[in-house]
Short mmCIF file of C-alpha atoms and ligand atoms in Angstrom, two decimals:
data_model
loop_
_atom_site.label_atom_id
_atom_site.label_comp_id
_atom_site.label_asym_id
_atom_site.label_seq_id
_atom_site.Cartn_x
_atom_site.Cartn_y
_atom_site.Cartn_z
CA MET A 1 -9.82 -135.95 88.46
CA PRO A 2 -6.80 -137.02 86.30
CA LEU A 3 -6.90 -135.66 82.49
CA LYS A 4 -6.88 -139.08 80.25
CA GLU A 5 -10.33 -139.58 82.36
CA THR A 6 -12.01 -136.51 80.96
CA MET A 7 -10.71 -136.84 77.82
CA ALA A 8 -12.69 -140.73 77.89
CA LEU A 9 -15.38 -139.59 79.71
CA LYS A 10 -15.96 -135.57 76.69
CA PRO A 11 -16.67 -138.26 73.20
CA LYS A 12 -19.38 -140.32 75.16
CA LYS A 13 -21.39 -137.01 75.81
CA THR A 14 -20.86 -136.45 72.26
CA ASN A 15 -21.54 -139.55 69.98
CA ARG A 16 -25.12 -138.73 72.79
CA TRP A 17 -25.80 -135.30 70.76
CA LEU A 18 -25.11 -136.14 67.48
CA VAL A 19 -27.55 -139.60 67.75
CA ALA A 20 -30.12 -137.17 69.11
CA CYS A 21 -29.64 -134.80 66.45
CA VAL A 22 -29.89 -137.43 63.66
CA VAL A 23 -32.66 -139.16 65.87
CA ILE A 24 -34.14 -135.74 64.86
CA ILE A 25 -33.15 -134.13 61.84
CA ALA A 26 -34.68 -138.16 60.89
CA VAL A 27 -37.90 -137.09 62.55
CA LEU A 28 -37.92 -133.95 60.54
CA LEU A 29 -37.35 -135.21 57.18
CA ALA A 30 -39.73 -138.62 58.16
CA ALA A 31 -41.97 -136.01 59.47
CA MET A 32 -41.89 -133.85 56.31
CA ALA A 33 -42.23 -136.83 53.80
CA THR A 34 -45.81 -137.83 55.01
CA LEU A 35 -46.63 -133.93 54.85
CA SER A 36 -45.60 -134.27 51.01
CA VAL A 37 -46.80 -137.15 50.37
CA TYR A 38 -50.05 -136.28 52.69
CA THR A 39 -49.80 -132.74 50.02
CA VAL A 40 -49.48 -134.94 46.97
CA LEU A 41 -52.04 -137.09 47.73
CA THR A 42 -54.55 -134.07 48.61
CA LEU A 43 -53.79 -132.66 45.38
CA SER A 44 -54.44 -135.29 43.48
CA GLU A 45 -57.22 -136.04 45.42
CA GLN A 46 -59.11 -132.45 44.59
CA GLN A 47 -57.08 -132.84 40.86
CA ARG A 48 -59.77 -135.65 40.63
CA THR A 49 -62.83 -133.36 41.88
CA LEU A 50 -61.53 -130.43 39.18
CA ASP A 51 -61.65 -133.15 36.42
CA SER A 52 -64.85 -134.33 37.77
CA GLN A 53 -66.17 -131.30 38.28
CA HIS A 54 -64.83 -130.11 34.13
CA GLN A 55 -66.17 -133.38 32.59
CA GLN A 56 -70.22 -132.71 34.95
CA LEU A 57 -69.90 -129.06 32.67
CA LEU A 58 -68.63 -130.76 29.79
CA ALA A 59 -72.13 -133.23 29.82
CA MET A 60 -74.28 -129.87 30.82
CA GLU A 61 -72.92 -127.84 28.72
CA SER A 62 -73.51 -130.33 25.34
CA ALA A 63 -77.16 -131.40 27.27
CA MET A 64 -77.90 -127.06 26.84
CA SER A 65 -76.32 -127.48 22.94
CA ASP A 66 -78.39 -130.44 22.29
CA ALA A 67 -81.79 -128.02 24.04
CA ALA A 68 -81.05 -125.32 22.28
CA SER A 69 -81.04 -127.42 18.28
CA LYS A 70 -83.84 -129.27 19.63
CA ALA A 71 -85.55 -125.66 20.20
CA GLU A 72 -84.70 -124.40 17.48
CA SER A 73 -85.63 -126.98 15.59
CA ASP A 74 -89.14 -126.48 17.20
CA LEU A 75 -88.78 -122.87 16.55
CA ALA A 76 -88.51 -124.17 12.88
CA GLU A 77 -91.17 -126.89 12.53
CA LYS A 78 -93.53 -123.82 14.24
CA GLN A 79 -92.68 -121.02 12.35
CA GLN A 80 -93.30 -123.88 9.03
CA GLN A 81 -96.98 -124.54 10.80
CA ILE A 82 -97.69 -120.35 10.73
CA ASP A 83 -96.42 -119.60 7.67
CA GLY A 84 -99.06 -123.21 6.60
CA GLN A 85 -101.69 -120.85 8.31
CA GLN A 86 -101.42 -117.21 7.29
CA SER A 87 -101.56 -119.33 3.84
CA GLN A 88 -104.62 -120.72 4.29
CA LEU A 89 -106.29 -118.06 5.88
CA ALA A 90 -105.06 -115.55 2.05
CA GLU A 91 -106.92 -118.77 0.80
CA LYS A 92 -110.34 -118.16 3.04
CA ASN A 93 -109.68 -113.97 2.37
CA LYS A 94 -110.04 -114.53 -1.34
CA ALA A 95 -112.87 -116.67 -1.03
CA ILE A 96 -114.99 -114.57 1.66
CA SER A 97 -114.04 -111.43 -1.49
CA ASP A 98 -114.93 -113.84 -4.75
CA LEU A 99 -118.46 -114.45 -2.15
CA GLU A 100 -118.41 -110.89 -1.86
CA ASP A 101 -118.79 -110.19 -5.52
CA THR A 102 -121.23 -112.39 -5.79
CA VAL A 103 -124.21 -111.22 -2.78
CA SER A 104 -122.61 -107.73 -4.57
CA SER A 105 -123.42 -108.94 -8.05
CA LEU A 106 -126.67 -110.86 -7.57
CA LYS A 107 -127.72 -107.52 -5.42
CA THR A 108 -127.44 -105.66 -8.59
CA GLN A 109 -129.63 -108.12 -9.99
CA ILE A 110 -131.82 -108.37 -7.08
CA SER A 111 -132.25 -104.48 -7.91
CA LEU A 112 -132.93 -104.06 -11.68
CA LYS A 113 -135.37 -106.70 -11.33
CA HIS A 114 -136.78 -104.15 -8.63
CA GLU A 115 -136.00 -101.58 -11.53
CA ALA A 116 -138.36 -103.71 -14.29
CA THR A 117 -141.35 -103.93 -11.18
CA ARG A 118 -141.34 -99.91 -10.85
CA THR A 119 -145.25 -99.84 -11.38
CA PRO A 120 -146.40 -100.84 -8.41
CA GLN A 121 -144.02 -98.57 -6.86
CA GLN A 122 -144.74 -95.47 -8.60
CA ALA A 123 -148.59 -96.24 -7.90
CA GLU A 124 -147.61 -96.68 -4.10
CA GLN A 125 -145.83 -93.48 -4.42
CA ASN A 126 -149.27 -91.78 -5.68
CA LEU A 127 -147.80 -89.96 -8.33
CA PRO A 128 -150.38 -88.93 -10.94
CA THR A 129 -150.75 -92.02 -14.23
CA ARG A 130 -150.33 -89.62 -17.72
CA ASP A 131 -151.20 -90.04 -21.35
CA TYR A 132 -147.76 -88.61 -23.46
CA GLY A 133 -149.35 -88.23 -26.28
CA ASP A 134 -147.41 -88.64 -29.42
CA PHE A 135 -145.10 -85.44 -30.74
CA SER A 136 -142.70 -87.71 -32.94
CA GLU A 137 -143.43 -85.26 -35.70
CA LYS A 138 -143.04 -82.28 -34.54
CA LYS A 139 -140.47 -79.85 -32.84
CA ILE A 140 -141.08 -79.57 -29.33
CA VAL A 141 -139.78 -77.48 -26.59
CA ALA A 142 -140.04 -77.58 -22.62
CA LEU A 143 -140.28 -74.19 -20.79
CA THR A 144 -139.29 -74.49 -17.43
CA PHE A 145 -140.06 -71.67 -14.25
CA ASP A 146 -138.18 -72.46 -11.06
CA ASP A 147 -138.87 -71.02 -7.85
CA GLY A 148 -142.69 -69.45 -8.28
CA PRO A 149 -145.47 -69.00 -7.50
CA GLY A 150 -144.46 -65.61 -7.00
CA PRO A 151 -147.06 -62.19 -7.77
CA TYR A 152 -146.20 -62.22 -11.53
CA THR A 153 -147.20 -66.20 -12.28
CA ALA A 154 -151.10 -65.49 -12.38
CA ARG A 155 -149.83 -62.95 -15.97
CA LEU A 156 -147.47 -65.94 -16.85
CA LEU A 157 -150.67 -67.87 -16.34
CA ASP A 158 -152.77 -66.46 -18.36
CA GLU A 159 -150.08 -65.44 -21.25
CA LEU A 160 -149.84 -68.61 -21.61
CA LYS A 161 -153.58 -70.20 -21.62
CA LYS A 162 -154.45 -67.05 -24.29
CA ARG A 163 -151.90 -69.15 -26.34
CA SER A 164 -152.50 -72.54 -25.34
CA VAL A 165 -148.76 -72.84 -24.35
CA ARG A 166 -147.89 -76.06 -21.20
CA ALA A 167 -145.33 -75.29 -19.35
CA THR A 168 -143.49 -77.03 -16.54
CA PHE A 169 -143.08 -75.32 -12.97
CA PHE A 170 -140.63 -76.03 -9.78
CA VAL A 171 -141.98 -74.64 -7.03
CA LEU A 172 -141.26 -73.79 -3.72
CA GLY A 173 -142.97 -75.45 -0.38
CA THR A 174 -142.62 -72.49 1.23
CA ARG A 175 -144.33 -70.44 -2.09
CA VAL A 176 -146.89 -73.22 -2.35
CA ASP A 177 -148.24 -71.99 1.09
CA SER A 178 -149.03 -68.25 0.30
CA TYR A 179 -149.96 -69.48 -3.56
CA PRO A 180 -152.32 -72.76 -3.18
CA GLU A 181 -155.22 -71.62 -6.01
CA LEU A 182 -152.18 -71.01 -8.45
CA ILE A 183 -151.28 -74.82 -7.80
CA LYS A 184 -154.04 -76.03 -8.55
CA ARG A 185 -154.30 -73.54 -11.88
CA MET A 186 -150.86 -74.97 -13.43
CA GLU A 187 -152.59 -78.44 -12.85
CA LYS A 188 -155.78 -77.35 -14.36
CA GLU A 189 -155.47 -75.71 -17.31
CA GLY A 190 -152.56 -78.72 -18.39
CA HIS A 191 -149.01 -77.54 -16.97
CA VAL A 192 -147.18 -80.10 -14.88
CA VAL A 193 -145.99 -79.13 -10.71
CA GLY A 194 -142.46 -80.04 -10.68
CA ASN A 195 -140.86 -80.45 -6.85
CA HIS A 196 -138.05 -76.95 -6.75
CA SER A 197 -137.91 -79.28 -2.22
CA ASN A 198 -139.13 -76.49 0.09
CA GLY A 199 -136.61 -73.38 1.21
CA HIS A 200 -134.37 -73.58 -1.77
CA LYS A 201 -131.05 -74.90 0.24
CA ASN A 202 -128.39 -77.21 -1.69
CA LEU A 203 -129.56 -80.44 -1.24
CA SER A 204 -125.65 -81.91 -2.01
CA LYS A 205 -124.57 -80.43 0.62
CA LEU A 206 -127.31 -81.71 3.58
CA THR A 207 -127.76 -85.43 4.12
CA PRO A 208 -130.09 -88.37 2.94
CA ALA A 209 -131.94 -87.53 5.26
CA GLY A 210 -131.93 -83.69 4.92
CA ILE A 211 -132.99 -83.73 1.44
CA LYS A 212 -135.52 -86.24 2.22
CA THR A 213 -137.11 -83.79 4.32
CA GLU A 214 -136.45 -80.89 2.12
CA MET A 215 -138.43 -83.00 -0.29
CA GLU A 216 -140.43 -84.15 1.63
CA LEU A 217 -142.26 -81.55 2.88
CA CYS A 218 -142.98 -80.13 -0.52
CA ALA A 219 -144.09 -83.12 -2.01
CA LYS A 220 -146.50 -83.47 0.43
CA LYS A 221 -147.86 -79.55 0.18
CA ILE A 222 -148.02 -80.11 -3.68
CA GLU A 223 -149.25 -83.53 -2.53
CA LYS A 224 -152.16 -82.01 -0.49
CA LEU A 225 -153.47 -80.04 -2.92
CA LEU A 226 -153.17 -81.83 -6.21
CA GLY A 227 -154.31 -85.53 -4.39
CA HIS A 228 -151.17 -86.88 -6.15
CA LYS A 229 -147.42 -85.95 -5.47
CA PRO A 230 -144.80 -84.11 -8.18
CA GLU A 231 -143.87 -86.25 -10.81
CA VAL A 232 -141.01 -84.49 -11.21
CA MET A 233 -138.18 -82.47 -8.97
CA ARG A 234 -135.38 -80.09 -9.79
CA CYS A 235 -132.24 -79.19 -7.14
CA PRO A 236 -132.27 -76.10 -6.36
CA GLY A 237 -129.13 -74.19 -8.55
CA GLY A 238 -128.65 -77.66 -10.13
CA ASN A 239 -127.12 -78.83 -7.17
CA TYR A 240 -127.49 -82.63 -7.28
CA ASN A 241 -124.73 -85.44 -5.83
CA THR A 242 -125.33 -90.03 -6.08
CA ALA A 243 -127.52 -89.19 -2.46
CA VAL A 244 -130.43 -86.58 -3.79
CA LEU A 245 -130.67 -89.10 -7.10
CA ASN A 246 -131.41 -92.22 -4.33
CA TYR A 247 -134.17 -90.00 -2.78
CA ALA A 248 -135.53 -89.37 -6.61
CA LYS A 249 -134.74 -93.59 -7.07
CA GLU A 250 -136.77 -93.64 -4.35
CA ALA A 251 -140.22 -91.65 -4.06
CA GLY A 252 -140.32 -92.30 -8.12
CA ILE A 253 -138.83 -89.20 -10.40
CA PRO A 254 -136.51 -88.30 -12.28
CA VAL A 255 -133.91 -85.13 -11.77
CA ILE A 256 -134.46 -82.73 -13.94
CA GLN A 257 -131.53 -80.12 -15.15
CA TRP A 258 -132.46 -77.63 -18.67
CA GLY A 259 -130.10 -77.78 -21.45
CA VAL A 260 -131.02 -73.85 -21.82
CA ASP A 261 -130.56 -70.92 -19.14
CA THR A 262 -131.99 -67.91 -19.69
CA ARG A 263 -129.84 -66.39 -16.86
CA ASP A 264 -132.71 -64.82 -15.92
CA TRP A 265 -132.84 -64.16 -13.01
CA GLU A 266 -129.49 -62.25 -13.53
CA SER A 267 -130.04 -59.99 -16.88
CA ARG A 268 -133.58 -59.46 -15.66
CA ASN A 269 -134.22 -58.16 -18.72
CA VAL A 270 -136.11 -59.11 -22.28
CA ASN A 271 -133.62 -58.34 -24.54
CA ALA A 272 -131.36 -60.86 -22.92
CA ILE A 273 -133.01 -63.42 -22.15
CA LEU A 274 -134.59 -63.15 -25.59
CA ASN A 275 -130.61 -63.26 -27.24
CA LYS A 276 -129.88 -66.37 -24.52
CA CYS A 277 -132.95 -68.37 -26.12
CA PHE A 278 -131.87 -67.67 -30.05
CA ALA A 279 -128.35 -67.76 -30.11
CA LYS A 280 -126.63 -70.62 -31.76
CA ASN A 281 -126.65 -72.91 -28.88
CA GLY A 282 -130.17 -71.33 -27.92
CA ILE A 283 -133.21 -73.49 -28.07
CA LYS A 284 -133.41 -76.32 -30.49
CA ASP A 285 -135.90 -78.82 -30.73
CA GLY A 286 -136.31 -81.35 -27.35
CA SER A 287 -134.92 -78.35 -25.34
CA ILE A 288 -135.81 -77.62 -22.14
CA VAL A 289 -135.13 -73.98 -21.06
CA LEU A 290 -134.51 -72.71 -17.32
CA MET A 291 -136.83 -69.86 -16.25
CA HIS A 292 -137.78 -67.70 -13.38
CA ASP A 293 -141.89 -67.40 -12.54
CA ILE A 294 -140.62 -64.48 -10.32
CA TYR A 295 -139.14 -62.01 -12.75
CA SER A 296 -141.81 -59.18 -14.24
CA THR A 297 -138.82 -58.95 -17.16
CA THR A 298 -138.57 -63.05 -16.61
CA VAL A 299 -143.12 -62.39 -18.07
CA ASP A 300 -142.78 -60.86 -20.89
CA ALA A 301 -139.97 -62.37 -22.12
CA THR A 302 -141.44 -65.77 -22.45
CA VAL A 303 -144.79 -64.11 -23.92
CA GLN A 304 -142.19 -62.48 -27.24
CA MET A 305 -140.19 -65.52 -27.37
CA VAL A 306 -144.01 -67.94 -27.34
CA ASP A 307 -144.50 -66.02 -29.94
CA ARG A 308 -141.43 -66.80 -32.71
CA LEU A 309 -140.98 -70.25 -31.54
CA ILE A 310 -145.25 -70.64 -32.29
CA ALA A 311 -143.74 -69.29 -35.70
CA GLU A 312 -141.60 -70.97 -35.94
CA GLY A 313 -142.92 -74.10 -35.92
CA TYR A 314 -142.68 -75.35 -31.91
CA THR A 315 -145.03 -77.09 -29.65
CA PHE A 316 -145.24 -76.83 -26.17
CA VAL A 317 -145.13 -79.46 -24.45
CA THR A 318 -143.99 -81.19 -20.76
CA VAL A 319 -141.39 -82.16 -19.35
CA PRO A 320 -142.53 -84.89 -18.16
CA GLU A 321 -143.32 -85.53 -22.06
CA LEU A 322 -140.91 -84.20 -23.71
CA ILE A 323 -138.18 -86.51 -21.95
CA HIS A 324 -141.16 -90.17 -23.12
CA ASP A 325 -141.26 -88.14 -26.27
CA ARG A 326 -136.55 -88.14 -26.67
CA GLU A 327 -136.83 -92.04 -24.15
CA GLY A 328 -139.53 -93.68 -24.64
CA LYS A 329 -139.38 -94.36 -20.80
CA ILE A 330 -138.99 -92.17 -17.48
CA GLU A 331 -136.38 -93.67 -15.33
CA ALA A 332 -136.95 -92.42 -12.12
CA GLY A 333 -133.90 -91.37 -9.71
CA LYS A 334 -132.07 -90.75 -13.13
CA MET A 335 -131.22 -87.28 -13.91
CA TYR A 336 -132.26 -85.70 -17.69
CA ARG A 337 -131.26 -82.05 -19.04
NI1 NI B 401 -134.11 -72.10 -8.01
#
């Protein structure tokens, strides 16, 4: 082949390649452009979706905030209602407390009225009716003897009888069992038999039921012998409390303490007993004197004391007579000394 022909063929071949390249590049460019457009479109779509989700979130947030603020205001309203109810409750409580005061005051009035009509109750208790006598112009003293009767009580009764002296004996139920005849003699000779409990227990350490049992045991023994219950009581050791006073009120009798304590059980000595009786703070008009007829020395001292008091112009009375003379009445459940 001639060179000229070869030279003319060569560019023709090159052009074809060029065109092919251009076409390929153009196709590639078109593809890229399409991809770009597609990508942009997709991104924009995603953006729109995100925007819409963001809007939804914002809406939800706002709805929640609204709900929270509504709940808060509801809570405040309920708190206000509770406060209101609480103040109503406080008012009602006060009304109840006022009512309780009224009831308590009415109860007191009823109990006072009850007290005023005690006499039939006293009869119901089988207590003796007594003419208390008039000692208003006299110097009086009430001798009391506790814890008996005992082996020396008969001698004491003899000595008192010789001098026409009357006294009060606070006896123990356990001793009443041993000396029933002396209990009868005491009453026959004008003395008063009082209740000093059955077994000399400390009443202030017992339950109300225990106090009643202790006192009623002795009261029933006395009642069996005398036909009536004792009209006065003295607590063992002088130990009493509200429950004891309540028992006494229920039994219709007073609780008797003392003004002069001879301490005869402690000294068991005639002169020591007399010294207590005639000391500056000893026996005076209206005194209640505490002694125990279970000691021989007490009987001896009583004889000397009584003779001296008679010489001084004293009249010997029983405890009910002394209280009646002093107060004009005797109140059940009251303590006298
Ligand atoms: Ni006693």
